[in-house]
Amino acid sequence: MASYAAFIGHHPTISLAELSAVIPDFQIRRLLGKQVVVFESSADLSPTDLNLLGGTVVIARGLDPQPTNADGIPNALLAAVQDVKGKIVFGLRTQGLSPKKVSELYRSSKKLLKKSGRPVRYVGSELSPAPSVVLHTEDMLSGKHGAEIVALTGEGFFWIGRTIAAQDVDAYTKRDISKPVRDTTVGLLPPKLAQMLLNLGQWAARSANPALPEKLTVLDPFCGTGVIPLECLLRGWSVLASDLSPKAVAGSTKNIEWIRKEEKILKSEVPATVWKQDARKPFDFANGKPFKVKDLPHMVVTETSLGPPLTKRPPLKDIQHLKSENERLQIDFLTNIASSLPGVPVVCTWPAWYYSKGPIFLEKVIAAAEKLGFELVLPPGIQSPGDRPTLLYRRPDQFVGREIVILRPRVKVAKPVAPTPEVPAKVAVKPVKNAPVAAKKSDKKPAAKHHSAFHAKKKRK
């Protein structure tokens, strides 16, 4: 098992849930504050893996052997840049070390590296590490021009690693801001959050059916301007996207065409279909309604309606009205999915309204979802901060937050079939010529034993 450290985003519980959902054999070894986690995994992680993680900023791999204290950092850095030709660029990313100690490490590391006879420059400072965009522009992740060393300390704990992956901020900005259609009149779903929803959906689908293909098909029935469909295409996943609003359908179609041109994603290799439909109406693809598809969706991932955008804190009376309306929509939507696509997991967002005394959540929809055969779940090792098995995403200035819900169809185990009563049966025995005659104890032959049978529910192909 390799050792890693991840610097995670501003919603640590969601980030940890995503890591648990995606990273094979994910095991948390240490949490340092709210935004650093040391973990182990059987996977050989790479920058490509981080490109699919919306909630992780930086990943570092632990050094082997591990230095015993921070004074070993300069030598660890020297070993990391031994293959660099020309000018060396280095940085430090720390947790638990004082600014004074970090400043000292920068100086001692630079002094040691200069002895190699090459020019040296460091990025970042004792107060903050270099932004992830600098790690990309300076080519420090590949080790071609330098390296960043990560040092983490805590009570009775010390860990050193090398940064191997960092978020590509420019790529996120491009597909968030530069896409041709952005509807600011509704809540804008960030691409990073869309990635996290897809990763949670993939976990829910594969945990129920490990035999699913590598390339999945996703249904987004509240597609808006297509944030989730765009992230699907970037993964090579087929997408079925619908919305009740013709404006949203047109915007999503245009954005999909844009991402295809920008990233050279062929329609023949990664199909996407966008159409107008109410999410409460049947998705009976198997019978050609609204149309036939080659592959049925493996999961539903969507941002449902969060209600009207709010520019100020709403009074309780208004919240109760919005809650009642949204509850009916969510229940009708889940009822449709359970009927149209039985056995398909759903990852969606529900609104959470914040007023002076705290958040107000949907309530009736949970009981309805359970009645429909869904169970609310979280990835292994993840605990919700509240009393609901859900995840919360909200910026401090927002009056409506997002409650992320993972709904996995409950696996029903059939009751054992009662054994057939054993009824002795008389057996006629034909006499055998010249056979020896044994003492006759009984003319009844014991009946064959019967075993209870369990009928497992067949998995949907």
Short mmCIF file of C-alpha atoms in Angstrom, two decimals:
data_model
loop_
_atom_site.label_atom_id
_atom_site.label_comp_id
_atom_site.label_asym_id
_atom_site.label_seq_id
_atom_site.Cartn_x
_atom_site.Cartn_y
_atom_site.Cartn_z
CA MET A 1 0.00 0.00 0.00
CA ALA A 2 1.39 3.39 -1.03
CA SER A 3 1.13 6.39 1.29
CA TYR A 4 -0.37 9.67 0.03
CA ALA A 5 -1.42 13.06 1.35
CA ALA A 6 -4.24 15.12 -0.11
CA PHE A 7 -4.94 18.80 0.37
CA ILE A 8 -8.70 18.96 0.00
CA GLY A 9 -11.22 21.70 -0.74
CA HIS A 10 -13.46 23.90 1.38
CA HIS A 11 -16.04 21.12 1.85
CA PRO A 12 -13.84 18.46 3.48
CA THR A 13 -16.56 15.87 4.13
CA ILE A 14 -17.58 15.89 0.45
CA SER A 15 -13.91 15.71 -0.61
CA LEU A 16 -13.28 12.72 1.67
CA ALA A 17 -16.44 11.03 0.38
CA GLU A 18 -15.20 11.51 -3.19
CA LEU A 19 -11.77 10.08 -2.36
CA SER A 20 -13.37 7.09 -0.65
CA ALA A 21 -15.62 6.59 -3.70
CA VAL A 22 -12.81 6.75 -6.28
CA ILE A 23 -9.49 5.67 -4.74
CA PRO A 24 -9.05 1.86 -4.55
CA ASP A 25 -8.62 0.53 -0.99
CA PHE A 26 -8.80 4.05 0.42
CA GLN A 27 -7.81 4.04 4.10
CA ILE A 28 -7.49 7.23 6.14
CA ARG A 29 -4.38 7.22 8.36
CA ARG A 30 -4.42 10.78 9.67
CA LEU A 31 -6.49 13.95 9.44
CA LEU A 32 -4.54 17.17 9.97
CA GLY A 33 -6.94 20.03 10.47
CA LYS A 34 -9.91 20.17 8.13
CA GLN A 35 -8.15 20.17 4.81
CA VAL A 36 -5.27 17.67 4.89
CA VAL A 37 -5.65 13.89 4.93
CA VAL A 38 -2.94 11.23 4.90
CA PHE A 39 -4.18 7.97 3.41
CA GLU A 40 -3.05 4.68 1.96
CA SER A 41 -4.12 3.04 -1.28
CA SER A 42 -3.17 0.12 -3.50
CA ALA A 43 -3.36 2.45 -6.53
CA ASP A 44 -0.46 4.11 -8.29
CA LEU A 45 -1.96 7.61 -8.48
CA SER A 46 -1.04 10.07 -11.21
CA PRO A 47 -1.95 13.61 -12.36
CA THR A 48 -4.62 12.08 -14.60
CA ASP A 49 -6.42 10.74 -11.55
CA LEU A 50 -6.55 14.18 -9.96
CA ASN A 51 -8.07 15.66 -13.12
CA LEU A 52 -11.23 13.69 -12.29
CA LEU A 53 -11.38 14.74 -8.63
CA GLY A 54 -13.32 17.92 -8.02
CA GLY A 55 -12.65 18.13 -4.28
CA THR A 56 -8.87 17.68 -4.09
CA VAL A 57 -6.36 20.45 -4.73
CA VAL A 58 -3.01 18.67 -4.41
CA ILE A 59 -1.84 15.06 -3.98
CA ALA A 60 1.61 14.07 -2.71
CA ARG A 61 3.19 10.61 -2.56
CA GLY A 62 5.09 9.64 0.58
CA LEU A 63 8.86 9.23 0.38
CA ASP A 64 10.39 5.86 1.12
CA PRO A 65 12.25 5.81 3.41
CA GLN A 66 10.66 8.59 5.44
CA PRO A 67 12.97 11.22 7.03
CA THR A 68 12.56 11.25 10.80
CA ASN A 69 12.14 15.02 11.12
CA ALA A 70 11.95 18.29 9.19
CA ASP A 71 15.73 18.65 9.06
CA GLY A 72 15.74 15.85 6.48
CA ILE A 73 13.79 17.97 3.97
CA PRO A 74 16.80 19.55 2.17
CA ASN A 75 18.35 16.15 1.45
CA ALA A 76 14.97 14.78 0.35
CA LEU A 77 14.63 17.71 -2.02
CA LEU A 78 18.14 17.17 -3.39
CA ALA A 79 17.26 13.56 -4.20
CA ALA A 80 14.01 14.64 -5.88
CA VAL A 81 15.74 17.02 -8.33
CA GLN A 82 18.86 15.01 -9.12
CA ASP A 83 17.71 14.45 -12.72
CA VAL A 84 16.83 18.10 -13.38
CA LYS A 85 18.95 19.71 -16.06
CA GLY A 86 19.55 23.43 -15.82
CA LYS A 87 17.80 25.72 -13.36
CA ILE A 88 16.09 24.10 -10.38
CA VAL A 89 12.71 25.36 -9.18
CA PHE A 90 11.51 24.07 -5.81
CA GLY A 91 8.79 24.70 -3.27
CA LEU A 92 7.59 23.56 0.14
CA ARG A 93 4.03 22.78 1.21
CA THR A 94 3.71 22.27 4.96
CA GLN A 95 1.19 21.69 7.71
CA GLY A 96 2.07 22.07 11.37
CA LEU A 97 5.44 23.79 10.91
CA SER A 98 5.92 27.38 12.08
CA PRO A 99 6.58 30.10 9.47
CA LYS A 100 10.00 30.59 11.06
CA LYS A 101 10.87 26.91 10.55
CA VAL A 102 9.59 26.95 6.95
CA SER A 103 11.68 30.04 6.17
CA GLU A 104 14.73 28.29 7.61
CA LEU A 105 14.03 25.21 5.46
CA TYR A 106 13.77 27.34 2.31
CA ARG A 107 17.18 28.88 3.01
CA SER A 108 18.92 25.63 3.93
CA SER A 109 17.41 23.82 0.92
CA LYS A 110 18.50 26.54 -1.48
CA LYS A 111 22.00 26.52 -0.02
CA LEU A 112 22.31 22.75 -0.44
CA LEU A 113 20.96 22.78 -4.00
CA LYS A 114 23.34 25.56 -5.02
CA LYS A 115 26.26 23.29 -4.17
CA SER A 116 25.31 21.26 -7.26
CA GLY A 117 26.54 24.21 -9.32
CA ARG A 118 23.18 25.06 -10.85
CA PRO A 119 20.96 28.13 -10.47
CA VAL A 120 18.15 27.68 -7.94
CA ARG A 121 14.83 29.46 -7.43
CA TYR A 122 12.02 28.71 -5.01
CA VAL A 123 8.31 29.40 -5.31
CA GLY A 124 5.92 30.02 -2.46
CA SER A 125 6.89 31.43 0.93
CA GLU A 126 6.90 30.63 4.63
CA LEU A 127 3.32 31.94 4.79
CA SER A 128 1.77 30.06 1.87
CA PRO A 129 2.81 27.44 -0.71
CA ALA A 130 2.91 28.10 -4.42
CA PRO A 131 -0.52 28.11 -6.12
CA SER A 132 -1.29 24.93 -8.04
CA VAL A 133 -1.16 26.85 -11.32
CA VAL A 134 2.54 27.62 -10.65
CA LEU A 135 3.29 23.92 -10.20
CA HIS A 136 1.95 23.40 -13.73
CA THR A 137 3.62 26.37 -15.41
CA GLU A 138 7.01 25.60 -13.82
CA ASP A 139 6.72 21.91 -14.77
CA MET A 140 7.39 20.79 -11.19
CA LEU A 141 4.92 17.90 -11.10
CA SER A 142 6.77 15.82 -13.68
CA GLY A 143 10.12 16.61 -12.08
CA LYS A 144 11.47 18.04 -15.31
CA HIS A 145 12.36 21.44 -13.86
CA GLY A 146 12.02 20.91 -10.12
CA ALA A 147 9.88 19.56 -7.31
CA GLU A 148 7.67 20.47 -4.38
CA ILE A 149 8.21 18.72 -1.06
CA VAL A 150 5.32 18.27 1.36
CA ALA A 151 5.97 18.11 5.12
CA LEU A 152 3.19 17.35 7.60
CA THR A 153 3.52 17.31 11.37
CA GLY A 154 1.16 16.61 14.23
CA GLU A 155 1.23 15.20 17.71
CA GLY A 156 3.54 12.18 17.49
CA PHE A 157 3.35 12.29 13.70
CA PHE A 158 5.69 13.32 10.88
CA TRP A 159 5.28 12.70 7.13
CA ILE A 160 7.23 13.82 4.06
CA GLY A 161 6.23 13.38 0.43
CA ARG A 162 6.56 14.85 -3.01
CA THR A 163 3.73 16.58 -4.87
CA ILE A 164 2.68 14.49 -7.87
CA ALA A 165 -0.57 16.17 -8.94
CA ALA A 166 -2.32 19.53 -8.65
CA GLN A 167 -5.65 20.86 -9.86
CA ASP A 168 -5.60 22.48 -13.27
CA VAL A 169 -7.32 25.74 -12.35
CA ASP A 170 -7.14 27.13 -15.88
CA ALA A 171 -9.01 24.11 -17.28
CA TYR A 172 -11.82 24.54 -14.74
CA THR A 173 -12.04 28.26 -15.43
CA LYS A 174 -12.21 27.66 -19.16
CA ARG A 175 -15.18 25.32 -19.10
CA ASP A 176 -16.94 27.31 -16.38
CA ILE A 177 -16.53 30.83 -17.77
CA SER A 178 -15.64 30.37 -21.45
CA LYS A 179 -18.46 28.07 -22.52
CA PRO A 180 -20.88 29.85 -24.88
CA VAL A 181 -24.01 29.62 -22.70
CA ARG A 182 -24.16 30.48 -18.98
CA ASP A 183 -27.52 31.09 -17.33
CA THR A 184 -26.92 33.32 -14.31
CA THR A 185 -30.65 33.51 -13.54
CA VAL A 186 -30.47 30.05 -11.95
CA GLY A 187 -27.98 28.49 -9.57
CA LEU A 188 -24.75 27.78 -11.45
CA LEU A 189 -23.40 24.30 -10.81
CA PRO A 190 -19.58 24.47 -10.50
CA PRO A 191 -17.70 21.95 -12.70
CA LYS A 192 -15.83 20.69 -9.61
CA LEU A 193 -19.10 19.85 -7.88
CA ALA A 194 -20.36 18.15 -11.05
CA GLN A 195 -17.24 15.97 -10.97
CA MET A 196 -17.88 15.05 -7.35
CA LEU A 197 -21.49 14.11 -8.10
CA LEU A 198 -20.38 11.87 -10.96
CA ASN A 199 -17.75 10.17 -8.79
CA LEU A 200 -20.31 9.49 -6.07
CA GLY A 201 -22.71 8.17 -8.71
CA GLN A 202 -20.07 5.88 -10.15
CA TRP A 203 -19.39 4.46 -6.69
CA ALA A 204 -23.10 3.86 -6.08
CA ALA A 205 -23.48 2.11 -9.43
CA ARG A 206 -20.34 -0.04 -9.22
CA SER A 207 -20.88 -0.99 -5.59
CA ALA A 208 -24.23 -2.47 -6.65
CA ASN A 209 -22.86 -4.01 -9.86
CA PRO A 210 -19.04 -4.39 -10.08
CA ALA A 211 -19.35 -5.82 -13.60
CA LEU A 212 -20.31 -2.47 -15.16
CA PRO A 213 -18.26 -1.39 -18.20
CA GLU A 214 -15.45 1.13 -17.90
CA LYS A 215 -17.37 3.71 -19.94
CA LEU A 216 -20.72 4.44 -18.35
CA THR A 217 -23.96 6.04 -19.50
CA VAL A 218 -25.44 8.83 -17.37
CA LEU A 219 -28.94 10.30 -17.34
CA ASP A 220 -29.24 13.95 -16.27
CA PRO A 221 -32.97 14.86 -16.32
CA PHE A 222 -32.44 18.43 -15.00
CA CYS A 223 -29.52 19.21 -17.31
CA GLY A 224 -29.78 23.00 -17.36
CA THR A 225 -27.00 24.38 -19.58
CA GLY A 226 -25.13 21.08 -19.47
CA VAL A 227 -22.48 21.22 -16.73
CA ILE A 228 -22.86 17.53 -15.85
CA PRO A 229 -23.08 16.41 -19.52
CA LEU A 230 -19.84 18.30 -20.29
CA GLU A 231 -18.02 16.52 -17.46
CA CYS A 232 -19.40 13.18 -18.70
CA LEU A 233 -18.01 13.76 -22.19
CA LEU A 234 -14.59 14.67 -20.80
CA ARG A 235 -14.52 11.23 -19.15
CA GLY A 236 -15.62 9.44 -22.29
CA TRP A 237 -19.03 8.64 -20.78
CA SER A 238 -22.21 8.70 -22.86
CA VAL A 239 -24.88 11.06 -21.63
CA LEU A 240 -28.64 11.40 -21.90
CA ALA A 241 -29.66 14.93 -20.95
CA SER A 242 -33.12 16.43 -20.72
CA ASP A 243 -34.82 19.48 -19.26
CA LEU A 244 -38.31 20.92 -19.22
CA SER A 245 -37.00 24.32 -20.35
CA PRO A 246 -36.44 24.75 -24.13
CA LYS A 247 -33.91 27.47 -23.28
CA ALA A 248 -31.91 25.01 -21.18
CA VAL A 249 -32.06 22.35 -23.90
CA ALA A 250 -30.75 24.82 -26.49
CA GLY A 251 -27.99 26.00 -24.14
CA SER A 252 -26.91 22.49 -23.22
CA THR A 253 -26.81 21.48 -26.90
CA LYS A 254 -24.65 24.46 -27.77
CA ASN A 255 -22.26 23.86 -24.87
CA ILE A 256 -21.87 20.19 -25.80
CA GLU A 257 -21.00 21.16 -29.36
CA TRP A 258 -18.44 23.61 -27.97
CA ILE A 259 -16.69 21.08 -25.71
CA ARG A 260 -16.55 18.57 -28.57
CA LYS A 261 -14.65 21.07 -30.72
CA GLU A 262 -12.40 22.24 -27.88
CA GLU A 263 -11.43 18.75 -26.70
CA LYS A 264 -11.87 16.86 -30.00
CA ILE A 265 -14.52 14.49 -28.64
CA LEU A 266 -16.15 12.58 -31.50
CA LYS A 267 -19.89 11.89 -31.54
CA SER A 268 -19.25 8.37 -32.82
CA GLU A 269 -17.07 7.59 -29.80
CA VAL A 270 -18.93 9.44 -27.04
CA PRO A 271 -22.61 9.95 -27.88
CA ALA A 272 -24.78 12.58 -26.21
CA THR A 273 -28.49 13.20 -26.64
CA VAL A 274 -30.34 16.30 -25.41
CA TRP A 275 -34.12 16.71 -25.53
CA LYS A 276 -37.03 18.46 -23.85
CA GLN A 277 -38.85 16.44 -21.20
CA ASP A 278 -40.42 16.82 -17.79
CA ALA A 279 -38.37 14.78 -15.30
CA ARG A 280 -41.62 13.48 -13.84
CA LYS A 281 -42.60 11.79 -17.12
CA PRO A 282 -41.49 8.20 -17.86
CA PHE A 283 -38.01 7.43 -19.22
CA ASP A 284 -39.05 4.16 -20.83
CA PHE A 285 -36.02 3.80 -23.12
CA ALA A 286 -36.37 0.02 -23.39
CA ASN A 287 -39.70 0.48 -25.15
CA GLY A 288 -38.62 3.46 -27.23
CA LYS A 289 -40.12 6.20 -25.04
CA PRO A 290 -39.13 8.92 -25.62
CA PHE A 291 -36.71 7.05 -27.92
CA LYS A 292 -34.62 3.90 -28.00
CA VAL A 293 -31.05 3.97 -26.78
CA LYS A 294 -28.15 1.62 -27.33
CA ASP A 295 -27.20 1.52 -23.65
CA LEU A 296 -29.60 2.15 -20.77
CA PRO A 297 -28.28 4.60 -18.16
CA HIS A 298 -26.17 3.07 -15.41
CA MET A 299 -26.92 5.94 -13.05
CA VAL A 300 -28.88 9.16 -12.71
CA VAL A 301 -26.76 12.16 -11.73
CA THR A 302 -28.46 15.53 -11.64
CA GLU A 303 -28.91 18.85 -9.93
CA THR A 304 -32.65 19.00 -9.36
CA SER A 305 -34.50 22.28 -8.93
CA LEU A 306 -33.22 24.34 -6.00
CA GLY A 307 -36.11 26.77 -6.36
CA PRO A 308 -35.81 30.47 -7.18
CA PRO A 309 -32.46 32.17 -6.44
CA LEU A 310 -32.56 34.21 -3.23
CA THR A 311 -30.71 37.49 -2.75
CA LYS A 312 -31.59 37.86 0.94
CA ARG A 313 -32.41 35.64 3.88
CA PRO A 314 -35.99 34.38 3.42
CA PRO A 315 -38.60 34.47 6.20
CA LEU A 316 -39.75 31.14 7.59
CA LYS A 317 -43.18 31.44 5.95
CA ASP A 318 -41.62 31.73 2.48
CA ILE A 319 -39.30 28.80 3.17
CA GLN A 320 -42.21 26.57 4.18
CA HIS A 321 -43.97 27.40 0.90
CA LEU A 322 -40.84 26.70 -1.17
CA LYS A 323 -40.24 23.51 0.76
CA SER A 324 -43.76 22.21 0.15
CA GLU A 325 -43.52 22.85 -3.60
CA ASN A 326 -40.07 21.32 -3.93
CA GLU A 327 -41.02 18.28 -1.88
CA ARG A 328 -43.78 17.39 -4.34
CA LEU A 329 -41.40 17.78 -7.28
CA GLN A 330 -38.72 15.56 -5.72
CA ILE A 331 -41.18 12.82 -4.77
CA ASP A 332 -42.76 12.78 -8.24
CA PHE A 333 -39.30 12.66 -9.84
CA LEU A 334 -38.08 9.75 -7.71
CA THR A 335 -41.36 7.89 -8.21
CA ASN A 336 -40.81 8.18 -11.97
CA ILE A 337 -37.19 6.97 -11.79
CA ALA A 338 -38.06 4.02 -9.56
CA SER A 339 -40.74 2.99 -12.05
CA SER A 340 -38.93 3.81 -15.32
CA LEU A 341 -35.40 2.71 -14.37
CA PRO A 342 -35.64 0.14 -11.58
CA GLY A 343 -32.31 -0.75 -10.01
CA VAL A 344 -30.58 2.46 -11.18
CA PRO A 345 -28.97 4.60 -8.43
CA VAL A 346 -29.61 8.32 -8.18
CA VAL A 347 -27.22 11.05 -7.05
CA CYS A 348 -28.90 14.42 -6.84
CA THR A 349 -29.03 17.68 -4.95
CA TRP A 350 -31.88 18.90 -2.79
CA PRO A 351 -32.26 22.50 -1.61
CA ALA A 352 -31.46 23.43 1.99
CA TRP A 353 -32.74 26.85 3.03
CA TYR A 354 -30.83 28.87 5.60
CA TYR A 355 -32.64 31.32 7.82
CA SER A 356 -31.78 32.98 11.13
CA LYS A 357 -32.08 29.80 13.22
CA GLY A 358 -30.28 27.42 10.89
CA PRO A 359 -30.96 25.23 7.86
CA ILE A 360 -34.29 23.75 6.85
CA PHE A 361 -34.24 20.50 4.88
CA LEU A 362 -36.74 18.49 2.88
CA GLU A 363 -38.33 15.84 5.08
CA LYS A 364 -41.13 13.91 3.38
CA VAL A 365 -38.96 12.96 0.40
CA ILE A 366 -36.69 10.75 2.53
CA ALA A 367 -39.59 8.58 3.69
CA ALA A 368 -40.91 8.52 0.11
CA ALA A 369 -37.52 7.46 -1.26
CA GLU A 370 -37.26 4.61 1.22
CA LYS A 371 -40.79 3.51 0.37
CA LEU A 372 -39.80 3.46 -3.30
CA GLY A 373 -36.98 1.04 -2.51
CA PHE A 374 -34.03 3.43 -2.20
CA GLU A 375 -31.59 3.64 0.67
CA LEU A 376 -29.58 6.74 1.53
CA VAL A 377 -25.90 5.77 1.61
CA LEU A 378 -22.41 7.25 1.90
CA PRO A 379 -19.07 5.80 0.73
CA PRO A 380 -17.13 3.62 3.23
CA GLY A 381 -15.69 5.39 6.26
CA ILE A 382 -17.62 8.64 5.72
CA GLN A 383 -19.86 10.11 8.38
CA SER A 384 -22.21 13.00 7.77
CA PRO A 385 -21.72 15.96 10.12
CA GLY A 386 -25.49 16.02 10.74
CA ASP A 387 -28.11 13.43 11.60
CA ARG A 388 -28.94 12.73 7.94
CA PRO A 389 -26.75 10.45 5.75
CA THR A 390 -26.19 13.24 3.25
CA LEU A 391 -23.52 15.82 2.34
CA LEU A 392 -23.83 19.61 2.43
CA TYR A 393 -22.38 22.02 -0.11
CA ARG A 394 -22.82 25.72 0.59
CA ARG A 395 -20.82 28.92 0.39
CA PRO A 396 -21.06 31.18 3.47
CA ASP A 397 -22.94 33.90 1.56
CA GLN A 398 -25.60 31.59 0.11
CA PHE A 399 -29.17 31.44 1.42
CA VAL A 400 -29.89 28.17 -0.40
CA GLY A 401 -27.39 25.35 -0.03
CA ARG A 402 -27.18 21.98 -1.75
CA GLU A 403 -27.85 18.74 0.10
CA ILE A 404 -26.12 15.96 -1.86
CA VAL A 405 -28.05 12.70 -1.68
CA ILE A 406 -26.88 9.25 -2.81
CA LEU A 407 -29.88 6.98 -3.36
CA ARG A 408 -29.01 3.37 -4.03
CA PRO A 409 -31.73 0.82 -4.80
CA ARG A 410 -32.07 -1.49 -1.85
CA VAL A 411 -31.11 -5.08 -2.55
CA LYS A 412 -33.96 -7.29 -1.47
CA VAL A 413 -33.06 -10.68 -0.09
CA ALA A 414 -35.86 -13.17 -0.55
CA LYS A 415 -37.04 -15.12 2.43
CA PRO A 416 -35.91 -18.75 2.46
CA VAL A 417 -38.37 -21.17 0.92
CA ALA A 418 -39.88 -23.41 3.54
CA PRO A 419 -38.59 -26.98 3.19
CA THR A 420 -40.93 -29.52 1.70
CA PRO A 421 -42.31 -31.78 4.43
CA GLU A 422 -40.67 -35.19 4.38
CA VAL A 423 -43.33 -37.75 3.62
CA PRO A 424 -42.14 -41.34 3.78
CA ALA A 425 -42.99 -43.25 0.66
CA LYS A 426 -43.45 -46.98 0.32
CA VAL A 427 -41.02 -48.51 -2.15
CA ALA A 428 -41.81 -51.78 -3.89
CA VAL A 429 -38.74 -54.02 -4.06
CA LYS A 430 -38.57 -56.70 -6.67
CA PRO A 431 -37.10 -59.96 -5.42
CA VAL A 432 -33.74 -60.87 -6.88
CA LYS A 433 -33.16 -64.47 -7.84
CA ASN A 434 -30.83 -66.38 -5.47
CA ALA A 435 -30.17 -63.16 -3.47
CA PRO A 436 -29.40 -63.59 0.21
CA VAL A 437 -32.28 -62.66 2.49
CA ALA A 438 -31.45 -59.98 5.10
CA ALA A 439 -33.28 -59.44 8.31
CA LYS A 440 -36.30 -57.21 7.54
CA LYS A 441 -36.32 -54.08 9.70
CA SER A 442 -38.67 -51.86 7.74
CA ASP A 443 -40.36 -51.76 4.38
CA LYS A 444 -40.05 -47.95 4.23
CA LYS A 445 -37.20 -46.12 2.48
CA PRO A 446 -36.13 -42.76 4.02
CA ALA A 447 -37.15 -39.77 1.94
CA ALA A 448 -34.44 -37.65 0.32
CA LYS A 449 -33.35 -34.59 2.34
CA HIS A 450 -34.49 -31.18 1.10
CA HIS A 451 -32.56 -27.92 1.66
CA SER A 452 -33.92 -24.36 1.93
CA ALA A 453 -33.36 -22.37 -1.25
CA PHE A 454 -32.63 -18.66 -1.46
CA HIS A 455 -33.79 -16.89 -4.58
CA ALA A 456 -31.44 -14.00 -5.34
CA LYS A 457 -32.89 -11.10 -7.23
CA LYS A 458 -31.55 -11.01 -10.76
CA LYS A 459 -29.35 -8.01 -11.56
CA ARG A 460 -30.43 -5.70 -14.30
CA LYS A 461 -28.21 -6.04 -17.30
#
